[in-house]
XYZ file of N, CA and C in Angstrom:
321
model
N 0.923 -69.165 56.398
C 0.020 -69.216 55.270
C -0.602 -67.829 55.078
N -0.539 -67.436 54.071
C -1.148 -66.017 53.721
C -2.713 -66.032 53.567
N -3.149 -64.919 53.781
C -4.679 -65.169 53.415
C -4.853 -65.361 52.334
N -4.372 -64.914 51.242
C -4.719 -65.826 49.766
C -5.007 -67.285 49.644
N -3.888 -67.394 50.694
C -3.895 -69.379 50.182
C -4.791 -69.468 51.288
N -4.834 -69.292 52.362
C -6.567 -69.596 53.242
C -7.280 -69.979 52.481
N -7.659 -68.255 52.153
C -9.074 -68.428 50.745
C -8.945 -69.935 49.673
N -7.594 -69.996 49.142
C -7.802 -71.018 47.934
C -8.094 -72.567 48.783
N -7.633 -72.469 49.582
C -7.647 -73.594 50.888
C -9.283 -74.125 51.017
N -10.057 -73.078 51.471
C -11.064 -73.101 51.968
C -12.284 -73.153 50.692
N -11.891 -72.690 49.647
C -12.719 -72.817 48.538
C -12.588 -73.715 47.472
N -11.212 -74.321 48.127
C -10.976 -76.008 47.099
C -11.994 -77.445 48.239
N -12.389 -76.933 48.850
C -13.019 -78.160 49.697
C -13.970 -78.394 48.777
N -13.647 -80.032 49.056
C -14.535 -80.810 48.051
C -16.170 -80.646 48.422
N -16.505 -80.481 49.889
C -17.325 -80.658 50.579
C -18.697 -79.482 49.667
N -17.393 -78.284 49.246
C -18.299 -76.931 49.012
C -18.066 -77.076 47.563
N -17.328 -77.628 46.968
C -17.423 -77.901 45.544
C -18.565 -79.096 45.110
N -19.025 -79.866 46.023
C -20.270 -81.299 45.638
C -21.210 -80.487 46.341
N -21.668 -79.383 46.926
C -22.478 -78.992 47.054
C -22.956 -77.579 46.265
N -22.197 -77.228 45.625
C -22.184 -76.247 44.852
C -22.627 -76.875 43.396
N -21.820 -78.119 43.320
C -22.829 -79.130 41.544
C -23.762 -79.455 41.752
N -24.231 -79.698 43.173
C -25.378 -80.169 43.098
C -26.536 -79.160 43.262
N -26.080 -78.108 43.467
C -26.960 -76.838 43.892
C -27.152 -76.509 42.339
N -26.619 -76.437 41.733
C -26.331 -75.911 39.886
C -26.668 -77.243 39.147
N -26.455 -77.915 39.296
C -27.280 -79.099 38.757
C -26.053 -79.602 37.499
N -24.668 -79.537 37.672
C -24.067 -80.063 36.619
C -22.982 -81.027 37.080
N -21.916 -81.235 36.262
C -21.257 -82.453 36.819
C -20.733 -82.262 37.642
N -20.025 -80.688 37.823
C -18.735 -80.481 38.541
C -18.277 -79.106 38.202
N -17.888 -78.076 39.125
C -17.320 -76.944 39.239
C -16.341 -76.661 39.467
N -15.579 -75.445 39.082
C -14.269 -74.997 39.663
C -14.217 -73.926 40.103
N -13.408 -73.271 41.320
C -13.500 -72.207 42.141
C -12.210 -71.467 41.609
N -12.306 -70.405 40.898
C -10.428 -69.181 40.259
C -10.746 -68.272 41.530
N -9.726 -68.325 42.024
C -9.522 -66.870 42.962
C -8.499 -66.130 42.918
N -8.910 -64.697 42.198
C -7.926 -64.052 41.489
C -7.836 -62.519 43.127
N -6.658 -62.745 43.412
C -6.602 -60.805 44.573
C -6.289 -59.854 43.396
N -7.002 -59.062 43.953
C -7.553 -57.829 43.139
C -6.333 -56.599 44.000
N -6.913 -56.187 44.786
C -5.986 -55.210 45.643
C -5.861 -55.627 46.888
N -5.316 -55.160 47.793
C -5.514 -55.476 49.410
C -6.135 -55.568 49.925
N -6.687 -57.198 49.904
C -7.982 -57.745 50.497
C -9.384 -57.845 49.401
N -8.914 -57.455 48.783
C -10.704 -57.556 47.896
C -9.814 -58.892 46.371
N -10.951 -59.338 46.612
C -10.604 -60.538 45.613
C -11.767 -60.753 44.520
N -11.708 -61.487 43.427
C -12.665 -61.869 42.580
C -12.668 -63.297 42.487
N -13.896 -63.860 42.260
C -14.147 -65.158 42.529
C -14.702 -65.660 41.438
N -14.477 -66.665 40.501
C -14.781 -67.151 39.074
C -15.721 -68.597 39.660
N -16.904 -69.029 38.929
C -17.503 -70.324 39.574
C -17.291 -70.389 37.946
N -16.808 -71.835 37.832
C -17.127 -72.197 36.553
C -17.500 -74.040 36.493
N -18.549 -73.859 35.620
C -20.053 -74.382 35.338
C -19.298 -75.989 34.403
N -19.288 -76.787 34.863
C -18.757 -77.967 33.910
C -20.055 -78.819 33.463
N -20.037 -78.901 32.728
C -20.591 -80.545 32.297
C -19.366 -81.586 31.239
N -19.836 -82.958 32.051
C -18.688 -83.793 31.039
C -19.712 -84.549 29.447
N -18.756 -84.285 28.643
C -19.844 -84.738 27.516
C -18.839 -84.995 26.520
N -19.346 -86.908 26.705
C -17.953 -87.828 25.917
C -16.801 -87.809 26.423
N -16.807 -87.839 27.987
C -15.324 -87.873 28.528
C -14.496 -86.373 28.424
N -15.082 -85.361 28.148
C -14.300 -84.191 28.046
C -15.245 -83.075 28.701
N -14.507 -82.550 29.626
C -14.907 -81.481 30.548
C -15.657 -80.246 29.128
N -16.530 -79.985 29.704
C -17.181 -78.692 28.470
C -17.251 -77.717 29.626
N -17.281 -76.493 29.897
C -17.143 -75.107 30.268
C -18.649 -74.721 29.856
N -19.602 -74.776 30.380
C -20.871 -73.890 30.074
C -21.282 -72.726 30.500
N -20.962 -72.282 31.627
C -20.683 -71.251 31.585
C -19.876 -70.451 32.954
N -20.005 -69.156 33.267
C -18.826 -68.523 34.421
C -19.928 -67.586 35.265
N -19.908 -67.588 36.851
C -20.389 -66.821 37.399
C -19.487 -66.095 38.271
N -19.246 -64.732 38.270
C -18.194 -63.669 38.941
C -18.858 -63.023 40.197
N -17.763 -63.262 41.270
C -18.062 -62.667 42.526
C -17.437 -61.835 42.686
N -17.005 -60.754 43.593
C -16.338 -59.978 44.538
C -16.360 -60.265 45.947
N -15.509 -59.816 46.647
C -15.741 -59.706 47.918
C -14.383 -59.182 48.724
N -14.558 -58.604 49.937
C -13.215 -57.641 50.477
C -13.611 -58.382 51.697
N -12.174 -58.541 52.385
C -12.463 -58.844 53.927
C -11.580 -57.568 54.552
N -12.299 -57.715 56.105
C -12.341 -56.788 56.751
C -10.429 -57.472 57.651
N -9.837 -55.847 58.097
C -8.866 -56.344 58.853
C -8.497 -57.810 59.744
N -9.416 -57.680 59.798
C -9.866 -59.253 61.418
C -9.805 -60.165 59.907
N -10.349 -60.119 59.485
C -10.451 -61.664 58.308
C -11.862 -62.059 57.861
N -12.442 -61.063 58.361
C -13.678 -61.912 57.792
C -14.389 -60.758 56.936
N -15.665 -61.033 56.157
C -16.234 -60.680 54.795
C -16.919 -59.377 55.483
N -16.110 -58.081 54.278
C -16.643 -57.350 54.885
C -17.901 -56.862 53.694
N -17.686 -57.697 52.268
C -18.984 -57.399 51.455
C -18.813 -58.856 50.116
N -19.964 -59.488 49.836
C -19.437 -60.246 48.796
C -20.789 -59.826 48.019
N -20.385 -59.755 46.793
C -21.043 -59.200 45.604
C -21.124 -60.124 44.244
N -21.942 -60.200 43.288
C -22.168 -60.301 41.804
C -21.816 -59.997 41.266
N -21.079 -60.347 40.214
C -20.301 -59.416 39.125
C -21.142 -59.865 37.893
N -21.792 -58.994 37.187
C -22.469 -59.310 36.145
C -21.721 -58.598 34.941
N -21.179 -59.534 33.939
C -20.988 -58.806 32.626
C -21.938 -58.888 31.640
N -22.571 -59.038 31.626
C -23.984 -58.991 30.906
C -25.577 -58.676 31.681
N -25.934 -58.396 30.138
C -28.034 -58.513 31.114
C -27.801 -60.050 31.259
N -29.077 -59.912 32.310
C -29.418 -61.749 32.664
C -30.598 -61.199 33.070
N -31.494 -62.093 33.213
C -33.302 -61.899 33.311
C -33.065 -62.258 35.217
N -34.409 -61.965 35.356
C -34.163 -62.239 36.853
C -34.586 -63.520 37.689
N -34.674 -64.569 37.052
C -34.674 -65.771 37.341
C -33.201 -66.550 37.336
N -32.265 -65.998 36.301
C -31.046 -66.033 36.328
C -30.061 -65.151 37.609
N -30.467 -63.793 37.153
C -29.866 -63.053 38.514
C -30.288 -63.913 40.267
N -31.641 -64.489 40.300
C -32.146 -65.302 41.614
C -31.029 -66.063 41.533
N -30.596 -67.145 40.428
C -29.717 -68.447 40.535
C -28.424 -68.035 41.180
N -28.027 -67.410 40.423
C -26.728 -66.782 40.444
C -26.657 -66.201 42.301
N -27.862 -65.629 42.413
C -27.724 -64.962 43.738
C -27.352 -66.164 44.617
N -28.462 -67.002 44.628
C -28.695 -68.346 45.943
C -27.023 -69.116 45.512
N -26.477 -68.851 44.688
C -25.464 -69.852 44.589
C -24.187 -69.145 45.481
N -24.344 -67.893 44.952
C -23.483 -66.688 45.538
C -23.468 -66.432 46.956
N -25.033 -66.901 48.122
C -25.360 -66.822 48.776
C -25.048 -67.954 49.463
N -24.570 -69.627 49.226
C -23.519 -70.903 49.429
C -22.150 -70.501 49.646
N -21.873 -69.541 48.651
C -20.371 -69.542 48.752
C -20.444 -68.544 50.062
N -21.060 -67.801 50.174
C -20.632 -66.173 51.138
C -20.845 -66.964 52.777
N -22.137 -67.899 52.649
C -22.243 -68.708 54.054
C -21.008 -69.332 54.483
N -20.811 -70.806 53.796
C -19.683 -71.379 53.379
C -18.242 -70.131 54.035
N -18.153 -69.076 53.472
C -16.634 -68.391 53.532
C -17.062 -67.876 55.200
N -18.047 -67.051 55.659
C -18.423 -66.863 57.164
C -18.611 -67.815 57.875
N -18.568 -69.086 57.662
C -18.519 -70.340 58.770
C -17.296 -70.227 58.964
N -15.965 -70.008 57.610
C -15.164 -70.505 58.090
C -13.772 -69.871 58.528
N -13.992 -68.285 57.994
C -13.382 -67.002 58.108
C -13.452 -66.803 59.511
């Protein structure tokens, strides 16, 4: 198994996906994990609510992060494409701050 699919492995757990909706407060999330170069990857959280039986997309929060030779995180980061106020940047952080725990328990 390559470390890519680790990563997609470890970030499809349902365990960290029902704790991640419930941390964000919506129906249900999805984890994109796109490799960037050797070892550094980007991480898409995207924001569902269901409304009338159809998944709606509200909105996307972007990570980074590189692991170190050995396998584990050698930085995970925010990717902001826009301003956001800093009650938003806090959210975004503490959620960002689930996933990065979450990946060092299990890296």
């Amino acid at each position: 198994m390559t470390t890519y699919e680790k990563l997609k492995q470890l970030l499809n757990d349902t365990n960290l996906l029902q704790t991640l909706a419930d941390h964000i407060n919506c129906d249900k999330v999805r984890l994109n994990l796109y490799e960037e170069d050797n070892q550094c990857y980007l991480l898409e959280l995207r924001v569902i609510q269901i409304i009338d039986d159809r998944e709606v997309l509200i909105y996307i929060e972007s990570f980074a992060f590189q692991l170190t030779d050995r396998g584990s995180l050698l930085f995970f980061d925010i990717r902001f494409s826009e301003f956001v106020s800093p009650s938003q940047a806090l959210e975004t952080a503490k959620t960002g701050q689930i996933i990065e725990n979450y990946l060092n328990s299990f890296l």
